[in-house]
Amino acid sequence: MNKKNKAKIKNNKELLCNYVQKVSENVRIEDGSQVIEKILINVYFREGISTKELAKNNLLPTPVVAAIKREFIKLGLLVQDRGVRLTIKGRCFIENDLGFKGVNKELYIRLISEPWKEHEEIIELKEELNEIFINRPQADVTIDQSKCTVDTSIKRALLALKNSVLIGKKILCVGDDDLVSIAIGFLLKKLFSNIQYSRTIILVMDIDQRVLSYIEALSEKENLPIKCEHIDFRKPISNKFRGIFDCFFTDPPYTLQGMNLFISRGVEALKRENGIPIFLSYANKSPDFEFDMQKCFLNMGLTVSEVFTTFNSYESAGIIGSTGQMIILKTTSRTKSSINSSYEGMIYTGEFKITVRYYKCKECNKIIEVGNSKKVKTIEELKEKGCSNCNGKIFKIIEKVKN
């Protein structure tokens, strides 16, 4: 991260403390300072909005919103004049410090109002991303990678917008073989006439260098605000990444241990505030498994805000039935990582269920063993390398053995 970006973050934090945090301290609501910030943004997009409507939009009692409004009036950011309106000072704060300068207001309102509608801009976005997704690195099933569709990645990006953690925010991707960071970057390019106006910062952490290299090359080519870090989540994240992010996305390994580890590392990186969203993509599991999942959430002081059972679609992902759920978690005053030190245990499905598959080469009939414990780990790897005897590329499975 360059010095210019660091200076921007520092200045932004100072102003947020002077305005949003000061109101939060005076009104003392438990929902978190991002709700107070959202009230300002509501006024920005709907000048003259009533206090009652602001309360409804933010799921707060009207007297609480009235108290927040009074505090902003004292600070010179709002006025009461045929509804609630911004002052010049308030508008400058939202545009220059919260990052809304240059945003396409009409598109923003349409996407917020109807995020799942096939807007013209979203159709264009899918067309732009289609080739990028086709050419991404092949899924490595040994680390539980499953490629989500272009539509799913865009829907995840829209969740950030819908939950007010897109514009001017710091977004973390805890693993990103699904290229959510790229979808977010391209969405920002639709929302801003000039991407240089965007104050959003996206960081991708992943163990797969192929994925990181692909994202870095695209980010440079498309001028996207994405940085990458090669990280093994078995180790705690660096102090420089702790307590600074406004949300994170993760599609972790499909084991309880893997899920718990990935969420724990993401939690380490989040700001210490109530109500910060975590976007967890996960396979639909049995009631007993989901009961254990929810115990993990409670242990980390997280609450389940929303569940979309068929939100995610995947390409050729038989292990999870080609669909998965999106679980939106929220932080509380009790939120903490459940794994603070290095983790030495197993986290991937293949480590728990050791499976060896036997394939026959259709050219020479050679039998080849494929599995985590074998020289060739996956059928994809076998097809890429070819038969060691004749270099054939077509294989037929003849047996599967589970240990």
CSV table of C-alpha atoms in Angstrom, one decimal:
chain,number,residue,atom,x,y,z
A,1,MET,CA,0.0,0.0,0.0
A,2,ASN,CA,1.6,3.3,-1.0
A,3,LYS,CA,2.1,6.4,1.2
A,4,LYS,CA,-0.7,8.3,-0.6
A,5,ASN,CA,-3.3,5.6,0.2
A,6,LYS,CA,-2.1,5.4,3.8
A,7,ALA,CA,-2.5,9.2,4.2
A,8,LYS,CA,-6.0,8.9,2.8
A,9,ILE,CA,-6.9,6.2,5.3
A,10,LYS,CA,-5.5,8.3,8.2
A,11,ASN,CA,-7.3,11.5,7.2
A,12,ASN,CA,-10.5,9.5,6.8
A,13,LYS,CA,-10.2,8.0,10.2
A,14,GLU,CA,-9.6,11.3,11.9
A,15,LEU,CA,-12.7,12.9,10.3
A,16,LEU,CA,-14.9,9.9,11.1
A,17,CYS,CA,-13.8,10.3,14.7
A,18,ASN,CA,-14.6,14.0,14.7
A,19,TYR,CA,-18.1,13.6,13.2
A,20,VAL,CA,-19.6,10.1,13.2
A,21,GLN,CA,-17.8,8.8,16.3
A,22,LYS,CA,-18.6,11.9,18.2
A,23,VAL,CA,-22.3,11.5,17.4
A,24,SER,CA,-22.1,7.8,18.4
A,25,GLU,CA,-20.5,8.7,21.7
A,26,ASN,CA,-23.1,11.3,22.5
A,27,VAL,CA,-26.2,9.3,21.4
A,28,ARG,CA,-24.8,5.9,22.6
A,29,ILE,CA,-26.5,3.4,20.4
A,30,GLU,CA,-25.4,-0.2,20.3
A,31,ASP,CA,-25.9,-0.7,16.6
A,32,GLY,CA,-22.5,0.7,15.7
A,33,SER,CA,-21.2,3.9,14.1
A,34,GLN,CA,-21.9,2.6,10.6
A,35,VAL,CA,-25.6,3.1,11.2
A,36,ILE,CA,-25.0,6.7,12.1
A,37,GLU,CA,-22.9,7.1,8.9
A,38,LYS,CA,-25.7,5.5,6.9
A,39,ILE,CA,-28.2,8.1,8.1
A,40,LEU,CA,-26.0,10.8,6.5
A,41,ILE,CA,-25.8,8.8,3.3
A,42,ASN,CA,-29.6,8.4,3.2
A,43,VAL,CA,-29.9,12.2,3.4
A,44,TYR,CA,-27.3,12.6,0.6
A,45,PHE,CA,-29.4,10.5,-1.8
A,46,ARG,CA,-32.8,11.8,-0.6
A,47,GLU,CA,-32.6,15.5,0.3
A,48,GLY,CA,-35.7,16.4,2.3
A,49,ILE,CA,-36.2,12.9,3.7
A,50,SER,CA,-38.3,12.9,6.9
A,51,THR,CA,-37.0,11.7,10.2
A,52,LYS,CA,-39.6,9.0,10.3
A,53,GLU,CA,-38.4,7.7,6.9
A,54,LEU,CA,-34.8,7.7,8.1
A,55,ALA,CA,-35.9,5.7,11.1
A,56,LYS,CA,-37.7,3.2,8.9
A,57,ASN,CA,-34.7,2.8,6.5
A,58,ASN,CA,-32.3,2.2,9.3
A,59,LEU,CA,-34.5,0.0,11.6
A,60,LEU,CA,-34.2,2.5,14.5
A,61,PRO,CA,-36.8,4.1,16.8
A,62,THR,CA,-37.8,7.6,15.5
A,63,PRO,CA,-36.6,9.3,18.8
A,64,VAL,CA,-33.2,7.8,18.4
A,65,VAL,CA,-32.9,9.0,14.8
A,66,ALA,CA,-34.2,12.4,16.0
A,67,ALA,CA,-31.4,12.5,18.6
A,68,ILE,CA,-28.7,11.6,15.9
A,69,LYS,CA,-30.1,14.3,13.6
A,70,ARG,CA,-29.8,16.9,16.4
A,71,GLU,CA,-26.2,16.0,16.9
A,72,PHE,CA,-25.4,16.4,13.2
A,73,ILE,CA,-27.2,19.7,13.2
A,74,LYS,CA,-25.0,20.9,16.1
A,75,LEU,CA,-21.9,19.8,14.1
A,76,GLY,CA,-23.2,21.8,11.1
A,77,LEU,CA,-23.6,18.8,8.8
A,78,LEU,CA,-27.5,18.8,8.6
A,79,VAL,CA,-30.3,21.3,8.7
A,80,GLN,CA,-34.1,20.8,9.3
A,81,ASP,CA,-35.7,22.5,6.3
A,82,ARG,CA,-38.7,20.9,4.6
A,83,GLY,CA,-37.3,17.6,5.8
A,84,VAL,CA,-33.7,16.7,6.6
A,85,ARG,CA,-31.1,18.3,4.4
A,86,LEU,CA,-27.3,18.5,4.1
A,87,THR,CA,-25.3,21.7,4.6
A,88,ILE,CA,-22.4,22.4,2.3
A,89,LYS,CA,-20.1,21.1,5.0
A,90,GLY,CA,-22.1,17.9,5.3
A,91,ARG,CA,-22.1,17.3,1.5
A,92,CYS,CA,-18.3,17.9,1.4
A,93,PHE,CA,-17.8,15.4,4.2
A,94,ILE,CA,-19.8,12.7,2.4
A,95,GLU,CA,-18.2,13.3,-1.0
A,96,ASN,CA,-14.6,14.0,0.0
A,97,ASP,CA,-14.2,11.9,3.1
A,98,LEU,CA,-16.7,9.1,2.9
A,99,GLY,CA,-15.8,8.6,-0.8
A,100,PHE,CA,-19.0,9.5,-2.7
A,101,LYS,CA,-17.6,12.2,-4.9
A,102,GLY,CA,-18.1,11.2,-8.5
A,103,VAL,CA,-20.6,8.4,-7.8
A,104,ASN,CA,-23.5,7.9,-10.3
A,105,LYS,CA,-26.4,8.7,-7.9
A,106,GLU,CA,-29.1,7.5,-10.3
A,107,LEU,CA,-27.4,4.1,-10.7
A,108,TYR,CA,-26.6,3.8,-7.0
A,109,ILE,CA,-30.2,4.3,-6.1
A,110,ARG,CA,-31.4,1.8,-8.7
A,111,LEU,CA,-29.0,-0.9,-7.5
A,112,ILE,CA,-29.8,-0.3,-3.8
A,113,SER,CA,-33.6,-0.4,-4.5
A,114,GLU,CA,-33.5,-3.5,-6.7
A,115,PRO,CA,-30.1,-5.2,-6.3
A,116,TRP,CA,-31.1,-8.5,-8.0
A,117,LYS,CA,-32.8,-6.9,-11.1
A,118,GLU,CA,-31.2,-7.3,-14.5
A,119,HIS,CA,-30.2,-3.7,-14.9
A,120,GLU,CA,-28.6,-2.7,-18.1
A,121,GLU,CA,-25.3,-2.0,-16.3
A,122,ILE,CA,-25.3,-5.4,-14.6
A,123,ILE,CA,-25.9,-7.2,-17.9
A,124,GLU,CA,-22.9,-5.2,-19.3
A,125,LEU,CA,-20.9,-6.2,-16.2
A,126,LYS,CA,-21.5,-9.9,-16.8
A,127,GLU,CA,-20.4,-9.6,-20.4
A,128,GLU,CA,-17.2,-7.8,-19.3
A,129,LEU,CA,-16.4,-10.4,-16.7
A,130,ASN,CA,-17.3,-13.5,-18.7
A,131,GLU,CA,-14.0,-14.0,-20.4
A,132,ILE,CA,-12.1,-13.1,-17.2
A,133,PHE,CA,-13.9,-15.9,-15.4
A,134,ILE,CA,-13.4,-18.4,-18.2
A,135,ASN,CA,-9.7,-17.9,-18.1
A,136,ARG,CA,-9.2,-17.9,-14.3
A,137,PRO,CA,-6.9,-20.6,-12.8
A,138,GLN,CA,-8.3,-24.2,-12.6
A,139,ALA,CA,-10.0,-25.1,-9.3
A,140,ASP,CA,-7.6,-26.9,-6.9
A,141,VAL,CA,-10.0,-29.4,-5.2
A,142,THR,CA,-7.2,-30.4,-2.7
A,143,ILE,CA,-7.8,-27.0,-1.0
A,144,ASP,CA,-11.6,-27.2,-1.5
A,145,GLN,CA,-11.8,-24.7,-4.3
A,146,SER,CA,-15.1,-24.5,-6.3
A,147,LYS,CA,-15.5,-21.9,-9.0
A,148,CYS,CA,-18.6,-19.8,-8.5
A,149,THR,CA,-20.4,-18.4,-11.5
A,150,VAL,CA,-20.1,-14.9,-12.9
A,151,ASP,CA,-23.6,-14.2,-11.7
A,152,THR,CA,-22.8,-15.3,-8.2
A,153,SER,CA,-19.7,-13.2,-7.9
A,154,ILE,CA,-21.6,-10.1,-9.1
A,155,LYS,CA,-24.4,-10.8,-6.6
A,156,ARG,CA,-21.8,-10.9,-3.8
A,157,ALA,CA,-20.4,-7.6,-4.9
A,158,LEU,CA,-23.9,-6.1,-4.8
A,159,LEU,CA,-24.3,-7.4,-1.2
A,160,ALA,CA,-21.5,-5.0,-0.3
A,161,LEU,CA,-23.4,-2.2,-1.8
A,162,LYS,CA,-26.7,-3.3,-0.2
A,163,ASN,CA,-25.0,-3.4,3.2
A,164,SER,CA,-23.3,0.0,2.9
A,165,VAL,CA,-19.8,-1.4,2.9
A,166,LEU,CA,-18.7,-0.7,-0.7
A,167,ILE,CA,-18.2,3.0,-1.3
A,168,GLY,CA,-15.1,4.4,0.4
A,169,LYS,CA,-14.6,1.2,2.5
A,170,LYS,CA,-11.8,-1.3,3.2
A,171,ILE,CA,-12.9,-4.7,2.0
A,172,LEU,CA,-11.1,-8.0,2.7
A,173,CYS,CA,-11.4,-11.3,0.8
A,174,VAL,CA,-10.3,-14.2,2.9
A,175,GLY,CA,-9.5,-16.4,0.0
A,176,ASP,CA,-10.7,-15.4,-3.5
A,177,ASP,CA,-10.6,-18.1,-6.2
A,178,ASP,CA,-14.1,-16.8,-7.0
A,179,LEU,CA,-12.7,-13.4,-8.0
A,180,VAL,CA,-15.2,-11.4,-5.8
A,181,SER,CA,-12.5,-8.7,-5.6
A,182,ILE,CA,-12.6,-8.4,-9.4
A,183,ALA,CA,-16.4,-8.2,-9.5
A,184,ILE,CA,-16.3,-5.5,-6.8
A,185,GLY,CA,-13.7,-3.6,-8.7
A,186,PHE,CA,-15.7,-3.7,-12.0
A,187,LEU,CA,-18.9,-2.7,-10.1
A,188,LEU,CA,-17.0,0.4,-8.8
A,189,LYS,CA,-16.1,1.2,-12.4
A,190,LYS,CA,-19.8,1.2,-13.2
A,191,LEU,CA,-20.6,3.4,-10.2
A,192,PHE,CA,-17.9,6.0,-10.8
A,193,SER,CA,-17.4,7.9,-14.1
A,194,ASN,CA,-13.7,7.9,-13.2
A,195,ILE,CA,-12.4,5.1,-11.0
A,196,GLN,CA,-9.8,7.5,-9.6
A,197,TYR,CA,-12.5,9.0,-7.5
A,198,SER,CA,-13.1,5.8,-5.7
A,199,ARG,CA,-11.8,5.6,-2.1
A,200,THR,CA,-12.5,1.9,-1.7
A,201,ILE,CA,-9.5,-0.4,-0.9
A,202,ILE,CA,-9.8,-4.2,-1.5
A,203,LEU,CA,-7.3,-6.7,-0.1
A,204,VAL,CA,-7.1,-10.3,-1.2
A,205,MET,CA,-5.5,-12.9,1.1
A,206,ASP,CA,-4.9,-16.4,-0.4
A,207,ILE,CA,-2.6,-19.3,-0.2
A,208,ASP,CA,-2.9,-20.0,-3.9
A,209,GLN,CA,-0.2,-17.9,-5.8
A,210,ARG,CA,-1.9,-18.7,-9.1
A,211,VAL,CA,-5.1,-16.9,-8.0
A,212,LEU,CA,-3.1,-13.9,-6.6
A,213,SER,CA,-1.0,-13.5,-9.7
A,214,TYR,CA,-4.2,-13.6,-11.9
A,215,ILE,CA,-5.9,-11.0,-9.7
A,216,GLU,CA,-2.8,-8.8,-9.6
A,217,ALA,CA,-2.5,-8.8,-13.4
A,218,LEU,CA,-6.1,-7.9,-13.9
A,219,SER,CA,-6.0,-5.2,-11.2
A,220,GLU,CA,-3.1,-3.6,-12.9
A,221,LYS,CA,-4.6,-3.9,-16.4
A,222,GLU,CA,-8.0,-2.5,-15.3
A,223,ASN,CA,-6.7,0.0,-12.8
A,224,LEU,CA,-8.7,-1.6,-9.9
A,225,PRO,CA,-8.1,-0.8,-6.2
A,226,ILE,CA,-7.0,-4.3,-5.3
A,227,LYS,CA,-3.9,-5.5,-3.4
A,228,CYS,CA,-2.9,-9.1,-2.8
A,229,GLU,CA,-1.1,-10.9,0.1
A,230,HIS,CA,0.1,-14.5,0.0
A,231,ILE,CA,-1.0,-15.9,3.3
A,232,ASP,CA,-1.5,-19.3,4.9
A,233,PHE,CA,-4.4,-18.9,7.3
A,234,ARG,CA,-3.0,-21.6,9.6
A,235,LYS,CA,-0.8,-18.7,10.8
A,236,PRO,CA,-2.2,-15.5,12.5
A,237,ILE,CA,-2.4,-12.5,10.2
A,238,SER,CA,0.1,-9.7,10.5
A,239,ASN,CA,-0.5,-6.9,12.9
A,240,LYS,CA,-0.6,-4.4,10.0
A,241,PHE,CA,-3.9,-6.0,8.8
A,242,ARG,CA,-5.6,-6.2,12.2
A,243,GLY,CA,-8.6,-4.1,13.1
A,244,ILE,CA,-8.9,-2.0,9.9
A,245,PHE,CA,-11.5,-3.6,7.6
A,246,ASP,CA,-15.2,-2.7,7.2
A,247,CYS,CA,-16.3,-6.2,6.1
A,248,PHE,CA,-14.9,-9.5,4.7
A,249,PHE,CA,-16.0,-12.1,2.2
A,250,THR,CA,-15.0,-15.8,2.5
A,251,ASP,CA,-15.9,-19.1,0.9
A,252,PRO,CA,-13.9,-21.3,3.2
A,253,PRO,CA,-13.1,-25.1,3.2
A,254,TYR,CA,-16.1,-27.3,3.6
A,255,THR,CA,-15.2,-28.6,7.0
A,256,LEU,CA,-16.1,-27.1,10.3
A,257,GLN,CA,-12.4,-26.7,11.2
A,258,GLY,CA,-11.7,-24.8,7.9
A,259,MET,CA,-14.7,-22.6,8.3
A,260,ASN,CA,-13.9,-21.7,11.9
A,261,LEU,CA,-10.3,-20.9,10.9
A,262,PHE,CA,-11.1,-18.7,8.0
A,263,ILE,CA,-13.7,-16.7,9.9
A,264,SER,CA,-11.4,-16.4,12.9
A,265,ARG,CA,-8.7,-14.8,10.6
A,266,GLY,CA,-11.2,-12.5,9.1
A,267,VAL,CA,-12.4,-11.4,12.5
A,268,GLU,CA,-8.9,-10.5,13.4
A,269,ALA,CA,-8.8,-8.1,10.5
A,270,LEU,CA,-12.2,-6.3,11.2
A,271,LYS,CA,-12.6,-3.0,13.0
A,272,ARG,CA,-13.7,-3.4,16.6
A,273,GLU,CA,-17.2,-2.2,16.1
A,274,ASN,CA,-20.7,-3.6,16.4
A,275,GLY,CA,-22.7,-4.5,13.3
A,276,ILE,CA,-19.9,-5.1,10.8
A,277,PRO,CA,-21.0,-7.6,8.2
A,278,ILE,CA,-19.2,-10.9,7.3
A,279,PHE,CA,-20.3,-12.5,4.0
A,280,LEU,CA,-19.9,-16.3,4.5
A,281,SER,CA,-20.6,-18.5,1.4
A,282,TYR,CA,-21.0,-22.1,2.5
A,283,ALA,CA,-22.4,-25.4,1.4
A,284,ASN,CA,-25.9,-26.4,2.5
A,285,LYS,CA,-25.3,-28.8,5.3
A,286,SER,CA,-27.3,-31.2,7.6
A,287,PRO,CA,-29.1,-29.7,10.6
A,288,ASP,CA,-26.5,-31.3,13.0
A,289,PHE,CA,-23.6,-29.7,11.0
A,290,GLU,CA,-25.3,-26.3,10.9
A,291,PHE,CA,-26.0,-26.6,14.7
A,292,ASP,CA,-22.2,-26.9,15.2
A,293,MET,CA,-21.6,-24.1,12.7
A,294,GLN,CA,-23.9,-21.8,14.8
A,295,LYS,CA,-22.0,-22.8,18.0
A,296,CYS,CA,-18.8,-21.6,16.2
A,297,PHE,CA,-20.5,-18.3,15.4
A,298,LEU,CA,-21.7,-17.9,19.1
A,299,ASN,CA,-18.2,-18.7,20.3
A,300,MET,CA,-16.8,-15.9,18.3
A,301,GLY,CA,-19.5,-13.4,19.4
A,302,LEU,CA,-21.2,-13.3,16.0
A,303,THR,CA,-24.9,-13.1,15.2
A,304,VAL,CA,-26.6,-14.4,12.1
A,305,SER,CA,-28.3,-11.5,10.3
A,306,GLU,CA,-29.6,-13.1,7.1
A,307,VAL,CA,-29.4,-16.5,5.3
A,308,PHE,CA,-30.0,-17.0,1.6
A,309,THR,CA,-30.1,-20.7,1.0
A,310,THR,CA,-29.6,-20.9,-2.8
A,311,PHE,CA,-27.6,-17.7,-3.3
A,312,ASN,CA,-24.4,-19.2,-4.7
A,313,SER,CA,-24.1,-21.2,-7.9
A,314,TYR,CA,-20.9,-23.1,-8.8
A,315,GLU,CA,-19.4,-24.7,-11.9
A,316,SER,CA,-19.1,-28.5,-11.7
A,317,ALA,CA,-19.1,-28.6,-7.9
A,318,GLY,CA,-20.5,-32.0,-7.1
A,319,ILE,CA,-19.1,-32.0,-3.6
A,320,ILE,CA,-21.6,-29.2,-2.7
A,321,GLY,CA,-24.4,-29.9,-5.1
A,322,SER,CA,-23.5,-26.9,-7.3
A,323,THR,CA,-25.4,-24.5,-5.0
A,324,GLY,CA,-24.6,-23.0,-1.7
A,325,GLN,CA,-25.9,-20.6,0.9
A,326,MET,CA,-24.9,-17.0,1.7
A,327,ILE,CA,-24.9,-16.4,5.5
A,328,ILE,CA,-24.5,-12.7,6.6
A,329,LEU,CA,-23.0,-12.5,10.1
A,330,LYS,CA,-22.7,-9.3,12.1
A,331,THR,CA,-20.2,-8.4,14.8
A,332,THR,CA,-21.2,-7.6,18.4
A,333,SER,CA,-19.4,-6.2,21.4
A,334,ARG,CA,-18.4,-9.8,22.2
A,335,THR,CA,-16.8,-10.6,18.9
A,336,LYS,CA,-13.4,-12.2,19.0
A,337,SER,CA,-11.3,-14.7,17.0
A,338,SER,CA,-11.5,-18.2,18.4
A,339,ILE,CA,-8.0,-19.1,17.0
A,340,ASN,CA,-5.4,-16.5,18.0
A,341,SER,CA,-2.3,-18.7,17.5
A,342,SER,CA,-1.0,-20.9,14.8
A,343,TYR,CA,-3.3,-23.8,13.8
A,344,GLU,CA,-1.7,-27.2,13.2
A,345,GLY,CA,-4.9,-29.3,12.5
A,346,MET,CA,-6.5,-30.5,9.3
A,347,ILE,CA,-8.9,-28.0,7.5
A,348,TYR,CA,-9.6,-29.4,4.0
A,349,THR,CA,-12.1,-32.1,3.0
A,350,GLY,CA,-9.4,-34.3,1.4
A,351,GLU,CA,-7.5,-34.4,4.7
A,352,PHE,CA,-10.4,-35.9,6.5
A,353,LYS,CA,-11.7,-38.1,3.8
A,354,ILE,CA,-8.8,-39.7,2.0
A,355,THR,CA,-10.0,-40.9,-1.4
A,356,VAL,CA,-8.0,-42.7,-4.1
A,357,ARG,CA,-9.5,-42.9,-7.6
A,358,TYR,CA,-8.3,-45.3,-10.2
A,359,TYR,CA,-8.4,-44.0,-13.8
A,360,LYS,CA,-7.7,-45.9,-17.0
A,361,CYS,CA,-6.1,-44.2,-20.0
A,362,LYS,CA,-8.3,-44.7,-23.0
A,363,GLU,CA,-5.2,-44.8,-25.3
A,364,CYS,CA,-3.0,-47.4,-23.6
A,365,ASN,CA,-5.2,-48.8,-20.8
A,366,LYS,CA,-2.6,-47.8,-18.1
A,367,ILE,CA,-4.2,-47.6,-14.6
A,368,ILE,CA,-3.3,-44.4,-12.8
A,369,GLU,CA,-3.9,-43.6,-9.1
A,370,VAL,CA,-5.2,-40.2,-8.3
A,371,GLY,CA,-5.7,-38.7,-4.8
A,372,ASN,CA,-4.3,-36.4,-2.1
A,373,SER,CA,-1.7,-39.0,-1.0
A,374,LYS,CA,-0.6,-39.9,-4.6
A,375,LYS,CA,1.7,-38.3,-7.1
A,376,VAL,CA,-1.2,-37.0,-9.1
A,377,LYS,CA,-3.6,-35.2,-6.8
A,378,THR,CA,-6.6,-34.5,-9.1
A,379,ILE,CA,-8.2,-35.6,-12.4
A,380,GLU,CA,-7.7,-32.0,-13.6
A,381,GLU,CA,-4.0,-32.3,-12.9
A,382,LEU,CA,-3.9,-35.7,-14.7
A,383,LYS,CA,-5.6,-34.3,-17.8
A,384,GLU,CA,-3.2,-31.4,-17.9
A,385,LYS,CA,-0.1,-33.6,-17.6
A,386,GLY,CA,-1.4,-36.5,-19.7
A,387,CYS,CA,-0.8,-40.2,-19.3
A,388,SER,CA,2.8,-40.9,-18.2
A,389,ASN,CA,3.0,-43.9,-20.6
A,390,CYS,CA,1.5,-42.5,-23.8
A,391,ASN,CA,0.7,-38.8,-23.1
A,392,GLY,CA,-3.0,-39.5,-23.6
A,393,LYS,CA,-5.5,-37.0,-22.3
A,394,ILE,CA,-8.7,-39.0,-22.0
A,395,PHE,CA,-9.4,-41.2,-18.9
A,396,LYS,CA,-12.2,-43.3,-17.5
A,397,ILE,CA,-12.7,-43.8,-13.8
A,398,ILE,CA,-12.8,-47.5,-12.9
A,399,GLU,CA,-12.8,-47.5,-9.1
A,400,LYS,CA,-13.0,-45.2,-6.0
A,401,VAL,CA,-11.6,-46.2,-2.6
A,402,LYS,CA,-12.3,-44.3,0.6
A,403,ASN,CA,-10.1,-44.7,3.7
